[in-house]
């Protein structure tokens, strides 16, 4: 049984992430937890008799959250007839990251799905603040971030960027290997660098990676950086018509650029392909 957390703020993006999750795991026994977290704005709970006012505000937010989650559950019950899937709604007052950290061990979660940005996300922003926070602070669970316009059909191929700088323990690649086996996907291991002369440790890590993907259709590719690592990955993935870009929390060059607020707002990175972030190697 796979335990999957679906984050929602009831936006179109969040719905798209839910649709991808149920399609991606269509042939797998899954328990999906649909989570909405809410926190009132500070100005709404301060002032005279603030404790009473806070209670009223929280009650209002709670009722709205439970009501909209009920609509999601009703839709899934009516339109999603997969007997391998079950759903549970979670409406929780508190911060998103803190709530996820609490739920990870409680529900033994395997993967988190979310949209790239929520209901308040401007068109010119690729990734909203919540997605950035989750990627930055949740290191011990696989995360899938789904762009708003992506229509998932099948996992035919995926791109796995690496510099071969780190050893890949078996447990880190487990969620990926299960998906590859499930969909019989092609893995395109992608080395983007200024030079391709590998150190001995990189050569050893490359051999380990070959061993990890043994038995699966795997190809190795390399591209010289012309702009940025992120742009090279995006361009390669789109040219290859990949269905998923798989990253690790050790992809420092990529994440440093992707998760810096000014960079995200300037749209130096934008992809129509979902991103899967594997757990931290030490997570």
Short mmCIF file of C-alpha atoms in Angstrom, two decimals:
data_model
loop_
_atom_site.label_atom_id
_atom_site.label_comp_id
_atom_site.label_asym_id
_atom_site.label_seq_id
_atom_site.Cartn_x
_atom_site.Cartn_y
_atom_site.Cartn_z
CA UNK A 1 0.00 0.00 0.00
CA UNK A 2 1.36 3.38 -1.04
CA UNK A 3 0.47 6.43 1.09
CA UNK A 4 0.25 9.65 -0.91
CA UNK A 5 -0.35 13.20 0.32
CA UNK A 6 -2.27 15.48 -2.06
CA UNK A 7 -1.95 19.17 -1.18
CA UNK A 8 -4.79 21.44 -2.17
CA UNK A 9 -5.77 25.08 -1.91
CA UNK A 10 -8.73 24.29 -4.21
CA UNK A 11 -7.01 25.92 -7.19
CA UNK A 12 -6.84 24.60 -10.75
CA UNK A 13 -3.16 23.78 -10.14
CA UNK A 14 -4.00 21.65 -7.13
CA UNK A 15 -6.69 19.77 -9.06
CA UNK A 16 -4.17 19.07 -11.83
CA UNK A 17 -1.74 17.57 -9.30
CA UNK A 18 -4.51 15.34 -7.94
CA UNK A 19 -5.38 14.15 -11.45
CA UNK A 20 -1.76 13.29 -12.19
CA UNK A 21 -1.35 11.38 -8.91
CA UNK A 22 -4.36 9.12 -9.45
CA UNK A 23 -3.36 8.45 -13.07
CA UNK A 24 0.32 7.85 -12.24
CA UNK A 25 -0.58 5.28 -9.57
CA UNK A 26 -3.61 3.83 -11.37
CA UNK A 27 -2.26 0.27 -11.09
CA UNK A 28 -0.98 0.57 -7.53
CA UNK A 29 -2.79 0.10 -4.19
CA UNK A 30 -2.91 3.62 -2.72
CA UNK A 31 -4.33 5.57 0.18
CA UNK A 32 -4.57 9.25 -0.77
CA UNK A 33 -4.74 11.92 1.92
CA UNK A 34 -6.17 15.18 0.56
CA UNK A 35 -4.79 17.97 2.75
CA UNK A 36 -5.83 21.59 3.12
CA UNK A 37 -4.12 23.77 5.72
CA UNK A 38 -5.34 27.20 6.74
CA UNK A 39 -4.04 30.10 8.79
CA UNK A 40 -5.91 33.40 9.31
CA UNK A 41 -4.23 36.66 8.40
CA UNK A 42 -2.79 38.34 11.46
CA UNK A 43 -4.86 41.49 10.98
CA UNK A 44 -8.04 39.40 11.23
CA UNK A 45 -7.31 38.08 14.72
CA UNK A 46 -5.79 41.10 16.47
CA UNK A 47 -7.49 43.89 18.31
CA UNK A 48 -10.08 44.07 21.07
CA UNK A 49 -11.18 40.69 22.47
CA UNK A 50 -8.71 39.07 20.09
CA UNK A 51 -9.10 35.57 21.53
CA UNK A 52 -12.85 35.59 20.82
CA UNK A 53 -12.32 37.08 17.40
CA UNK A 54 -9.60 34.52 16.63
CA UNK A 55 -11.97 31.72 17.51
CA UNK A 56 -14.62 33.06 15.13
CA UNK A 57 -12.09 33.48 12.30
CA UNK A 58 -10.69 29.95 12.79
CA UNK A 59 -14.20 28.50 12.89
CA UNK A 60 -15.09 30.24 9.64
CA UNK A 61 -11.91 29.05 7.92
CA UNK A 62 -12.42 25.52 9.24
CA UNK A 63 -15.98 25.33 7.91
CA UNK A 64 -14.91 26.61 4.49
CA UNK A 65 -12.00 24.13 4.38
CA UNK A 66 -14.10 21.12 5.37
CA UNK A 67 -16.83 22.12 2.92
CA UNK A 68 -14.51 22.43 -0.07
CA UNK A 69 -12.68 19.23 0.84
CA UNK A 70 -16.07 17.54 0.92
CA UNK A 71 -16.67 18.69 -2.65
CA UNK A 72 -13.34 17.17 -3.73
CA UNK A 73 -14.20 13.87 -2.04
CA UNK A 74 -17.65 13.87 -3.65
CA UNK A 75 -16.13 14.46 -7.09
CA UNK A 76 -13.55 11.68 -6.66
CA UNK A 77 -16.15 9.26 -5.33
CA UNK A 78 -18.39 9.94 -8.32
CA UNK A 79 -15.75 10.10 -11.08
CA UNK A 80 -12.81 8.03 -9.86
CA UNK A 81 -13.90 4.40 -9.65
CA UNK A 82 -10.49 2.74 -9.17
CA UNK A 83 -10.97 -0.04 -6.55
CA UNK A 84 -7.26 0.13 -5.72
CA UNK A 85 -7.60 3.71 -4.44
CA UNK A 86 -9.10 5.14 -1.28
CA UNK A 87 -9.24 8.75 -0.09
CA UNK A 88 -9.30 10.61 3.20
CA UNK A 89 -9.68 14.36 3.71
CA UNK A 90 -7.53 16.33 6.16
CA UNK A 91 -8.43 19.88 7.17
CA UNK A 92 -5.80 21.26 9.54
CA UNK A 93 -5.18 24.70 11.06
CA UNK A 94 -1.48 25.59 10.92
CA UNK A 95 1.50 26.17 8.68
CA UNK A 96 1.87 23.96 5.61
CA UNK A 97 5.46 22.80 6.17
CA UNK A 98 4.96 22.17 9.89
CA UNK A 99 1.79 20.19 9.19
CA UNK A 100 3.50 18.04 6.54
CA UNK A 101 6.37 17.28 8.92
CA UNK A 102 3.83 16.10 11.49
CA UNK A 103 1.91 13.97 8.99
CA UNK A 104 4.94 12.22 7.41
CA UNK A 105 5.50 9.70 10.24
CA UNK A 106 1.82 9.58 11.29
CA UNK A 107 0.69 8.28 7.90
CA UNK A 108 4.01 6.81 6.74
CA UNK A 109 3.84 8.93 3.60
CA UNK A 110 5.69 7.94 0.41
CA UNK A 111 5.06 10.88 -1.91
CA UNK A 112 3.67 14.41 -1.83
CA UNK A 113 1.87 15.94 -4.84
CA UNK A 114 1.21 19.64 -5.32
CA UNK A 115 0.72 22.24 -8.05
CA UNK A 116 3.53 24.58 -8.99
CA UNK A 117 1.55 27.51 -7.68
CA UNK A 118 -1.75 28.07 -5.96
CA UNK A 119 -4.81 30.20 -6.42
CA UNK A 120 -2.89 33.44 -5.86
CA UNK A 121 -0.01 32.59 -8.20
CA UNK A 122 0.58 35.14 -10.93
CA UNK A 123 1.03 33.92 -14.51
CA UNK A 124 4.61 35.17 -14.72
CA UNK A 125 5.67 33.05 -11.72
CA UNK A 126 6.61 29.43 -12.40
CA UNK A 127 6.69 28.22 -8.80
CA UNK A 128 4.75 29.72 -5.91
CA UNK A 129 5.99 30.27 -2.37
CA UNK A 130 4.33 27.14 -0.94
CA UNK A 131 5.97 24.85 -3.53
CA UNK A 132 9.34 26.49 -2.84
CA UNK A 133 8.90 26.04 0.93
CA UNK A 134 7.94 22.39 0.62
CA UNK A 135 10.92 21.58 -1.64
CA UNK A 136 13.32 23.47 0.63
CA UNK A 137 12.13 22.08 3.95
CA UNK A 138 10.72 18.58 3.33
CA UNK A 139 13.79 16.47 2.66
CA UNK A 140 12.73 12.95 3.65
CA UNK A 141 9.86 12.32 1.23
CA UNK A 142 9.52 12.27 -2.55
CA UNK A 143 7.77 15.40 -3.89
CA UNK A 144 6.06 15.81 -7.26
CA UNK A 145 5.33 19.37 -8.45
CA UNK A 146 2.89 19.59 -11.36
CA UNK A 147 2.68 22.61 -13.71
CA UNK A 148 -0.77 24.11 -14.24
CA UNK A 149 -1.17 23.20 -17.92
CA UNK A 150 0.30 19.68 -17.80
CA UNK A 151 -1.98 16.86 -18.92
CA UNK A 152 -0.48 13.58 -17.74
CA UNK A 153 -1.25 10.53 -19.88
CA UNK A 154 1.60 8.07 -19.36
CA UNK A 155 5.13 7.86 -17.99
CA UNK A 156 6.89 6.92 -21.21
CA UNK A 157 10.25 8.49 -20.36
CA UNK A 158 11.91 10.57 -17.69
CA UNK A 159 15.04 12.68 -17.44
CA UNK A 160 17.44 12.16 -14.54
CA UNK A 161 20.03 14.97 -14.39
CA UNK A 162 23.23 14.23 -12.46
CA UNK A 163 26.84 15.38 -12.13
CA UNK A 164 27.83 11.92 -10.81
CA UNK A 165 29.15 13.77 -7.76
CA UNK A 166 27.19 11.73 -5.21
CA UNK A 167 26.68 8.08 -4.36
CA UNK A 168 23.09 6.91 -4.87
CA UNK A 169 21.91 4.67 -2.00
CA UNK A 170 19.28 2.11 -2.98
CA UNK A 171 16.59 3.55 -0.72
CA UNK A 172 16.78 6.99 -2.36
CA UNK A 173 15.90 5.63 -5.79
CA UNK A 174 13.16 3.25 -4.57
CA UNK A 175 10.17 5.51 -5.38
CA UNK A 176 11.59 6.13 -8.84
CA UNK A 177 12.39 2.48 -9.58
CA UNK A 178 8.84 1.44 -8.63
CA UNK A 179 7.42 3.92 -11.12
CA UNK A 180 9.80 2.84 -13.88
CA UNK A 181 8.82 -0.79 -13.36
CA UNK A 182 5.11 0.07 -13.23
CA UNK A 183 5.16 2.03 -16.51
CA UNK A 184 8.11 0.32 -18.23
CA UNK A 185 9.57 3.82 -18.62
CA UNK A 186 12.77 4.81 -20.38
CA UNK A 187 15.34 6.56 -18.15
CA UNK A 188 17.47 9.26 -19.77
CA UNK A 189 20.42 10.00 -17.49
CA UNK A 190 21.58 13.48 -18.32
CA UNK A 191 25.02 14.94 -17.54
CA UNK A 192 25.17 18.70 -17.99
CA UNK A 193 28.59 20.28 -17.39
CA UNK A 194 31.38 22.51 -18.70
CA UNK A 195 33.63 19.50 -19.15
CA UNK A 196 32.99 15.77 -19.28
CA UNK A 197 36.31 14.45 -17.96
CA UNK A 198 35.18 12.54 -14.87
CA UNK A 199 37.12 12.12 -11.64
CA UNK A 200 37.53 8.59 -10.32
CA UNK A 201 34.73 9.14 -7.77
CA UNK A 202 32.40 10.34 -10.53
CA UNK A 203 33.25 7.29 -12.65
CA UNK A 204 32.48 5.04 -9.68
CA UNK A 205 29.16 6.80 -9.04
CA UNK A 206 28.23 6.47 -12.71
CA UNK A 207 28.83 2.71 -12.54
CA UNK A 208 26.66 2.50 -9.41
CA UNK A 209 23.91 4.37 -11.23
CA UNK A 210 24.13 1.92 -14.15
CA UNK A 211 23.71 -0.90 -11.66
CA UNK A 212 20.73 0.79 -9.97
CA UNK A 213 18.85 1.05 -13.29
CA UNK A 214 19.90 -2.40 -14.51
CA UNK A 215 17.05 -4.23 -16.24
CA UNK A 216 15.38 -0.98 -17.32
CA UNK A 217 15.72 0.87 -20.63
CA UNK A 218 18.43 3.41 -19.85
CA UNK A 219 20.41 5.84 -21.99
CA UNK A 220 23.18 8.30 -21.12
CA UNK A 221 23.34 11.83 -22.51
CA UNK A 222 25.53 14.88 -22.02
CA UNK A 223 25.24 18.54 -22.94
CA UNK A 224 27.67 21.42 -22.46
CA UNK A 225 26.20 24.28 -20.41
CA UNK A 226 25.46 27.28 -22.62
CA UNK A 227 23.26 29.29 -20.25
CA UNK A 228 22.36 27.67 -16.91
CA UNK A 229 22.01 24.14 -15.59
CA UNK A 230 18.28 24.67 -15.13
CA UNK A 231 17.81 25.89 -18.69
CA UNK A 232 19.87 22.99 -20.09
CA UNK A 233 17.73 20.49 -18.18
CA UNK A 234 14.49 22.13 -19.32
CA UNK A 235 15.55 22.27 -22.95
CA UNK A 236 16.78 18.67 -23.03
CA UNK A 237 13.63 17.35 -21.32
CA UNK A 238 11.35 19.19 -23.73
CA UNK A 239 13.34 18.15 -26.81
CA UNK A 240 13.18 14.52 -25.66
CA UNK A 241 9.43 14.87 -24.90
CA UNK A 242 10.02 13.52 -21.40
CA UNK A 243 7.06 13.03 -19.06
CA UNK A 244 8.96 13.75 -15.84
CA UNK A 245 12.15 15.48 -14.65
CA UNK A 246 13.62 13.71 -11.64
CA UNK A 247 15.86 15.70 -9.33
CA UNK A 248 17.65 15.13 -6.06
CA UNK A 249 18.14 17.52 -3.18
CA UNK A 250 21.81 17.45 -4.12
CA UNK A 251 21.10 19.25 -7.38
CA UNK A 252 22.50 22.42 -5.77
CA UNK A 253 23.08 24.48 -8.90
CA UNK A 254 19.55 23.80 -10.01
CA UNK A 255 17.79 24.40 -6.70
CA UNK A 256 19.82 27.45 -5.72
CA UNK A 257 18.56 29.12 -8.86
CA UNK A 258 15.07 27.66 -8.83
CA UNK A 259 14.14 28.46 -5.24
CA UNK A 260 15.54 31.97 -4.90
CA UNK A 261 12.58 34.31 -4.81
CA UNK A 262 13.88 36.95 -7.29
CA UNK A 263 14.87 34.26 -9.77
CA UNK A 264 11.49 32.56 -9.57
CA UNK A 265 9.74 35.87 -10.19
CA UNK A 266 11.94 36.67 -13.17
CA UNK A 267 11.04 33.34 -14.75
CA UNK A 268 14.56 32.18 -15.47
CA UNK A 269 13.13 28.67 -15.27
CA UNK A 270 9.81 27.46 -16.58
CA UNK A 271 8.85 23.99 -17.69
CA UNK A 272 5.61 22.33 -18.71
CA UNK A 273 6.98 19.01 -17.42
CA UNK A 274 6.38 17.86 -13.81
CA UNK A 275 9.32 17.73 -11.39
CA UNK A 276 9.92 14.85 -8.99
CA UNK A 277 12.30 15.60 -6.13
CA UNK A 278 13.73 12.50 -4.50
CA UNK A 279 14.41 12.38 -0.74
CA UNK A 280 17.66 13.65 0.71
CA UNK A 281 20.40 11.01 0.61
CA UNK A 282 20.69 11.32 4.37
CA UNK A 283 16.94 11.64 4.91
#
